Amino acid sequence: MDSSKIFKKLKLAQEVYDENFLNKEFLYIYEEKGEIKKFLITFKKQNFLHLTGVKYNSKDNMSPLDFYRAVKENRLSLSEKILMILQILN
């Protein structure tokens, strides 16, 4: 898969993330050993990289927030290393 197709998939994933998850709170309620438990999660921009399953190693040690911004602003550099990881995930 070439880098333009991979980037399009990342852009689509980001659009879905922004529309459905970004800055939204989700309350999870579950039962564990007969006890009702709950936790609240808020999805932030810096969580996007982790949720893609991509391990992104840039020369300048890009942070997860920088990765989110780079995808958003169409300035992500897809190296051979990240292309190999994404092809495996595809």
Tab-separated table of C-alpha atoms in Angstrom, residues 15-71:
chain	number	residue	atom	x	y	z
A	15	GLU	CA	-12.439	12.532	10.920
A	16	VAL	CA	-14.395	9.700	12.555
A	17	TYR	CA	-12.497	10.241	15.811
A	18	ASP	CA	-13.150	13.998	15.755
A	19	GLU	CA	-16.842	13.583	15.013
A	20	ASN	CA	-17.632	10.748	17.404
A	21	PHE	CA	-15.087	10.798	20.220
A	22	LEU	CA	-12.976	13.950	20.509
A	23	ASN	CA	-13.633	15.800	23.790
A	24	LYS	CA	-16.617	13.588	24.558
A	25	GLU	CA	-17.072	11.723	27.804
A	26	PHE	CA	-18.156	8.104	27.918
A	27	LEU	CA	-19.302	6.469	31.115
A	28	TYR	CA	-18.668	2.738	31.257
A	29	ILE	CA	-20.682	0.753	33.767
A	30	TYR	CA	-19.882	-2.887	34.316
A	31	GLU	CA	-20.132	-5.647	36.864
A	32	GLU	CA	-17.119	-7.333	38.370
A	33	LYS	CA	-17.476	-10.125	40.913
A	34	GLY	CA	-21.016	-9.046	41.740
A	35	GLU	CA	-20.078	-5.406	42.244
A	36	ILE	CA	-21.207	-2.597	39.940
A	37	LYS	CA	-18.261	-0.496	38.834
A	38	LYS	CA	-17.906	2.480	36.555
A	39	PHE	CA	-15.299	4.678	34.973
A	40	LEU	CA	-15.423	7.814	32.893
A	41	ILE	CA	-13.211	8.315	29.876
A	42	THR	CA	-12.654	11.483	27.855
A	43	PHE	CA	-11.043	11.211	24.434
A	44	LYS	CA	-8.428	13.860	23.721
A	45	LYS	CA	-6.345	14.764	20.675
A	46	GLN	CA	-3.269	13.163	22.183
A	47	ASN	CA	-5.080	9.788	22.439
A	48	PHE	CA	-5.511	9.519	18.662
A	49	LEU	CA	-2.033	8.117	17.937
A	50	HIS	CA	-2.434	5.308	20.480
A	51	LEU	CA	-5.875	4.395	19.166
A	52	THR	CA	-4.578	4.050	15.597
A	53	GLY	CA	-2.245	1.307	16.761
A	54	VAL	CA	0.625	3.045	14.984
A	55	LYS	CA	4.048	3.368	16.535
A	56	TYR	CA	5.328	6.586	15.017
A	57	ASN	CA	9.021	7.339	15.318
A	58	SER	CA	9.977	10.669	13.838
A	59	LYS	CA	13.409	12.254	13.713
A	60	ASP	CA	12.224	15.097	15.925
A	61	ASN	CA	10.457	12.872	18.504
A	62	MET	CA	6.959	13.980	17.568
A	63	SER	CA	4.545	13.836	20.497
A	64	PRO	CA	1.117	12.195	20.211
A	65	LEU	CA	-0.436	15.666	20.063
A	66	ASP	CA	1.970	16.675	17.288
A	67	PHE	CA	1.027	13.488	15.395
A	68	TYR	CA	-2.660	14.424	15.634
A	69	ARG	CA	-1.919	17.931	14.347
A	70	ALA	CA	0.298	16.630	11.535
A	71	VAL	CA	-2.485	14.367	10.257
